[in-house]
Amino acid sequence: MSAASEPRFDFGRAEPRWQAEWDARGCFLAADVPTDGKPKYYVLEMFPYPSGKIHMGHVRNYTLGDVVARYKRARGFAVMHPMGWDAFGLPAENAALERGMHPAKWTRENITNMRAELQRMGLSIDWTREVATCDPSYYGHQQKLFLDFLRAGLVARRESWVNWDPVDGTVLANEQVIDGKGWRSGAPIEKKLLSQWVLKITDYAPELLAALDGLDRWPERVRLMQANWIGRSEGARLRFELEAPAEGAAADGIAGVEVYTTRPDTLYGMSFLAVAPEHPLADLAAARNAGAAAFIAECRSMGTSEAVIATMEKRGFDTGFRVKHPFIPDVTYPVWIANFVLMEYGTGAIFGCPAHDQRDLDFARKYDLSVVPVVVPAGEDAATFSVGNEAFDGTGVMINSGFLDGLAAPDAAKRAVIAELEARGVGQGVVNWRLRDWGVSRQRYWGCPIPVIYCDACGVVPVPDSQLPVCLPDDVTFDKPGNPIANHPTWKHINCPTCGGAARRETDTFDTFVDSSWYFARFCSPHSAAPVDRAAVDHWMPVDQYIGGIEHAILHLLYSRFFSRAMGKTGYMAVDEPFAGLFTQGMVTHESYRLGTGGNGTWLYPDEIEKLVDGTVVRRETGEPVTVGRVEAMSKSKRNTVDPGAIISRYGADTARWFILSDNPPERDIEWTESGVVGAYRFTQRLFRLAENAALLPAAAMPGSFGPAARGLRRAAHRAIQTVTEALEGFAFNVAVARMYELSNAVSDAEKAAVGGDDEGLDWARREAVEIAARLVAPMMPHLAEEIYARLHPGSSAIVAELPWPEADASLAAAELVTIAVQVLGKLRGTVAMAPGSTEADVLEAAAAEPNVAKLLEGKRIVKRVYVPNRIVNFVIAG
RNA sequence: GCGAGAGUGGCGGAACGGUAGACGCAGUCGACUCAAAAUCGACCGGCGAAAGUCAUGGGGGUUCGAAUCCCCCCUCUCGCACCA
């Protein structure tokens, strides 16, 4: 057969043709409120930010979801699989600043491009449900939800600290703060207190924690991370009286400091008290002490991110104030301002017990404060136990602690000390939560306007529902510092809806996490005049399978869980948990390349380099040497990206889908390699060729009996139905791919056996196996599957996308013999082949007779015989 | 720093506590070819002539049996509240 007549899967023609066919038949449309009686299945992947082009992470995410959607459809579910755009956010404003392009135009162009790219992937998406969060027809409903939350008491106004760039006159995201400086201006950033709208997620902290137990189709680690984030702790609040009241500027002197601790049992090990730089007592210290003021000012320039605060050097300033110990008369401790104490957690003040807390110990060693152990580990001598540079935070027995001595720490001692605090009226046991209320105000243009009005006479006035949506002004400029909406000459000026007097609009917009906290509900009825249609959400919610990156394990998922409850409270929805099943995928990584040999040259794109036969890597155009860097997440800054569009053009969507599924488990990071893609491409061609050869065989009635090769092939095919199904159910897509390779190898073997051979029924079995292969591979490579099926059934109007999932014949799939491993003392010494139903006695006899095993057993006493049916025999011998 | 994961041949990985390395990629040799590509066949963890033996990041433990369960350590990844 010459190369020219070699059958080839022409993806360039086949893929658009099948996409058009699915579209024409409406294969993937769902109804808002279906009446077909089928069980529903809602598959959702995290919607993308429209950055301009899809990246490999998207290909992976949406391929995973599409496999699930297509598989569930074949299993008889009515599947809803929508797509939309998380279209508000900072990058659009950056584009405006850098290229003078309006965020709306930039975003809409990006959406158009990315939609086309996603459509080329052959995803089984109901595009009639598409929404973009930057569209007033979406965000107007969000404003309505917010106003209903406000009326329901779920919203508050509160001050909080933000990163402030004094040069750009703007608030910075944590990621825009680099080494304490603004990324654009380079100016040292400051902490600034701003009045913000918050959603009261902490009202739901206990419930959000408790309900995690019911999320049995979520990864355990995500539930753990959320539980830790919510951070329930049991401790005590206690008040320390100042030795002498601190004089305030006015009459509001401070007489004491309230502290929250999870370890009240270590109270006798105290050596200092520390307050956050933002604490009122710190303010008082600053008022009378220039050193304190300078230290606080320094702390102000260190950013608001917890990670930054926790990793920097622990530093403090002694205010000169002293507090009294609640139980020990006449003993006082210094009050420090410390840069590692968080104003947002607990009361913004701690007592320091260096012996039993690492941060306190580091601080005490730096400033030479005393370190008194009050808990000794079991087995340690109280007289000699001391703490070096490692705090002891384990369980033990109380010492040096007055009435607590001898009690078990921490639990019994905690109970005793709390009882004493309560008896003396200086403190009480409390449950504390790490979770903070959700600040949703952003001083940015490209977001959903917060629909409130400020009136000097009436105060804060919600925008009346009839005036929604509050649309963003289009005619904004980005040439001045600050928020473009606030700078707009007229937009914010409005008459108060209550009194009619002059008033101004809120110029802050919502955090984009608000947009993504309810889009899954909107997808159920994307054209509804209300935020959601109750019948539609009642039918479709919760999402049965949600798929996205692990990087969203906490914030997005927790906010969405809160939002569903808030929408429940305001009557929009009855489902508390929006995502019944969650799958978190790994990242897509690639080698990175830098010009030169020092590893610090310009980053190069993968298609700018060439790997020579001797293993060295050079720049293709110039031959300059290139350093191959580590494999890491694809990112624009490192230029280690691969453009999915180019891959699809060159190898086809099925190849891209197949590779991204094949190489490793979906929850793990995947390294994109060119050779892997070529391998995937070869498989599409191989499967097509095998299938087409079989399709050329005459279609005939099923024979009455089959020869050995035909029986073997049928066994392989029916086993593949079982194993591929099992793998898909378990999200083990890489295993499903491996099973498909095994089936194609079996078809290939049969093709060879057919040459010259005369095996009864082999032609029929080949056609059967190839049809099974097409239907099993369809969720993963849908275009190829259709193409094969069409060759097998010329003239038929049936398509794989509308066919049910194949059923395995278990009797055909069963093995004729099983191999049982035989061990002696746990080491493999041989195998025996047995019929599947063999008795234990028969298997043990055959195992003992295996020559190698018999040799080892000779003259020995068998102490124990371990027998695991169909798997293993282990002889434990003595003597 | 705190919280959460991951680590198996040259590479990606497979493996209800039960034959470690399925399947793929790369590679080596061979067939076909004028040649190349494609395709097909054989080999493919280390040591050893073989019998064997050592091997799942490192060190301990539980078990008849551990990649899998427990403890300690190392390395890498994710999150840390205004990136999405």
mmCIF file of C-alpha atoms (C1' of nucleotides) in Angstrom, chain A residues 49 86 89-90 162 171-175 196 221 224 228-229 306 310-311 434 436 442-444 512-513 630 663-665 675 682 686 734 741-742 745 752 819 821 823 852 871 874, chain B residues 1-8 11-16 18-20 22-26 37-41 51-54 63-65 76-84:
data_model
loop_
_atom_site.group_PDB
_atom_site.id
_atom_site.type_symbol
_atom_site.label_atom_id
_atom_site.label_comp_id
_atom_site.label_asym_id
_atom_site.label_seq_id
_atom_site.Cartn_x
_atom_site.Cartn_y
_atom_site.Cartn_z
ATOM 1 C CA TYR A 49 -11.055 35.135 32.716
ATOM 2 C CA ASP A 86 -15.428 36.032 34.419
ATOM 3 C CA GLY A 89 -10.893 42.447 36.728
ATOM 4 C CA LEU A 90 -7.568 44.151 36.842
ATOM 5 C CA VAL A 162 -5.564 48.417 52.297
ATOM 6 C CA VAL A 171 -5.230 50.847 46.172
ATOM 7 C CA LEU A 172 -2.973 47.953 45.248
ATOM 8 C CA ALA A 173 -3.679 44.252 45.235
ATOM 9 C CA ASN A 174 -1.231 42.189 47.262
ATOM 10 C CA GLU A 175 0.245 40.856 44.036
ATOM 11 C CA GLN A 196 -15.587 49.262 52.955
ATOM 12 C CA ARG A 221 -7.621 18.186 51.276
ATOM 13 C CA LEU A 224 -9.293 20.420 55.343
ATOM 14 C CA ASN A 228 -8.416 25.489 58.691
ATOM 15 C CA TRP A 229 -9.286 28.712 56.951
ATOM 16 C CA GLU A 306 -0.580 37.817 55.998
ATOM 17 C CA ALA A 310 4.361 36.188 58.983
ATOM 18 C CA THR A 311 7.666 35.830 57.134
ATOM 19 C CA ARG A 434 -10.136 32.948 62.045
ATOM 20 C CA ARG A 436 -13.027 37.423 58.612
ATOM 21 C CA ARG A 442 -12.730 47.799 45.312
ATOM 22 C CA GLN A 443 -11.582 51.225 44.230
ATOM 23 C CA ARG A 444 -11.490 50.221 40.574
ATOM 24 C CA THR A 512 -14.674 40.068 41.203
ATOM 25 C CA PHE A 513 -15.145 37.121 43.557
ATOM 26 C CA ARG A 630 13.060 24.309 35.539
ATOM 27 C CA ASP A 663 -0.120 11.752 30.288
ATOM 28 C CA ASN A 664 -0.871 11.817 33.983
ATOM 29 C CA PRO A 665 -3.626 11.885 36.585
ATOM 30 C CA SER A 675 6.963 14.492 21.877
ATOM 31 C CA ARG A 682 0.032 9.049 16.040
ATOM 32 C CA ARG A 686 -3.504 4.450 14.266
ATOM 33 C CA ASN A 734 -5.047 8.647 32.115
ATOM 34 C CA TYR A 741 -4.336 1.693 23.977
ATOM 35 C CA GLU A 742 -4.738 -1.899 25.143
ATOM 36 C CA ASN A 745 -3.354 -3.206 20.512
ATOM 37 C CA LYS A 752 -2.480 -9.565 11.971
ATOM 38 C CA THR A 819 -2.481 -16.220 37.307
ATOM 39 C CA ALA A 821 1.315 -15.497 42.572
ATOM 40 C CA GLN A 823 5.144 -16.539 47.707
ATOM 41 C CA ASN A 852 10.601 -23.591 42.407
ATOM 42 C CA ARG A 871 -4.514 -13.351 43.690
ATOM 43 C CA ASN A 874 1.934 -17.240 50.704
ATOM 44 C "C1'" G B 1 6.174 31.775 58.951
ATOM 45 C "C1'" C B 2 1.241 29.196 59.019
ATOM 46 C "C1'" G B 3 -2.180 25.742 56.430
ATOM 47 C "C1'" A B 4 -2.647 21.840 52.573
ATOM 48 C "C1'" G B 5 -0.644 18.370 49.036
ATOM 49 C "C1'" A B 6 3.036 15.616 46.066
ATOM 50 C "C1'" G B 7 7.662 12.436 45.455
ATOM 51 C "C1'" U B 8 7.709 5.043 41.719
ATOM 52 C "C1'" C B 11 10.531 10.649 31.065
ATOM 53 C "C1'" G B 12 4.766 10.738 32.209
ATOM 54 C "C1'" G B 13 2.763 7.235 35.019
ATOM 55 C "C1'" A B 14 -0.043 1.906 36.656
ATOM 56 C "C1'" A B 15 -0.800 -1.009 40.948
ATOM 57 C "C1'" C B 16 -8.918 -3.257 46.537
ATOM 58 C "C1'" G B 18 -1.198 -9.242 47.658
ATOM 59 C "C1'" U B 19 3.317 -10.890 40.881
ATOM 60 C "C1'" A B 20 6.147 -3.118 41.451
ATOM 61 C "C1'" A B 22 0.269 -1.796 33.099
ATOM 62 C "C1'" C B 23 -0.057 1.816 29.113
ATOM 63 C "C1'" G B 24 2.456 5.653 26.641
ATOM 64 C "C1'" C B 25 6.902 8.712 25.388
ATOM 65 C "C1'" A B 26 12.031 8.485 24.459
ATOM 66 C "C1'" A B 37 8.888 9.550 6.811
ATOM 67 C "C1'" A B 38 5.109 6.366 8.129
ATOM 68 C "C1'" U B 39 4.346 1.334 9.453
ATOM 69 C "C1'" C B 40 5.707 -3.534 11.430
ATOM 70 C "C1'" G B 41 8.870 -6.876 14.788
ATOM 71 C "C1'" A B 51 20.370 -18.879 40.285
ATOM 72 C "C1'" G B 52 19.377 -14.734 42.269
ATOM 73 C "C1'" U B 53 19.600 -9.997 44.401
ATOM 74 C "C1'" C B 54 18.798 -4.663 45.150
ATOM 75 C "C1'" U B 63 2.298 -6.949 58.932
ATOM 76 C "C1'" C B 64 2.769 -13.623 56.486
ATOM 77 C "C1'" G B 65 3.254 -9.587 52.889
ATOM 78 C "C1'" C B 76 9.056 20.415 45.310
ATOM 79 C "C1'" U B 77 4.006 22.570 44.543
ATOM 80 C "C1'" C B 78 -0.553 25.244 46.013
ATOM 81 C "C1'" G B 79 -3.140 28.855 49.402
ATOM 82 C "C1'" C B 80 -2.539 32.920 52.966
ATOM 83 C "C1'" A B 81 -8.139 37.145 52.427
ATOM 84 C "C1'" C B 82 -7.481 43.508 46.722
ATOM 85 C "C1'" C B 83 -4.572 38.124 40.891
ATOM 86 C "C1'" A B 84 -8.197 35.258 38.732
#
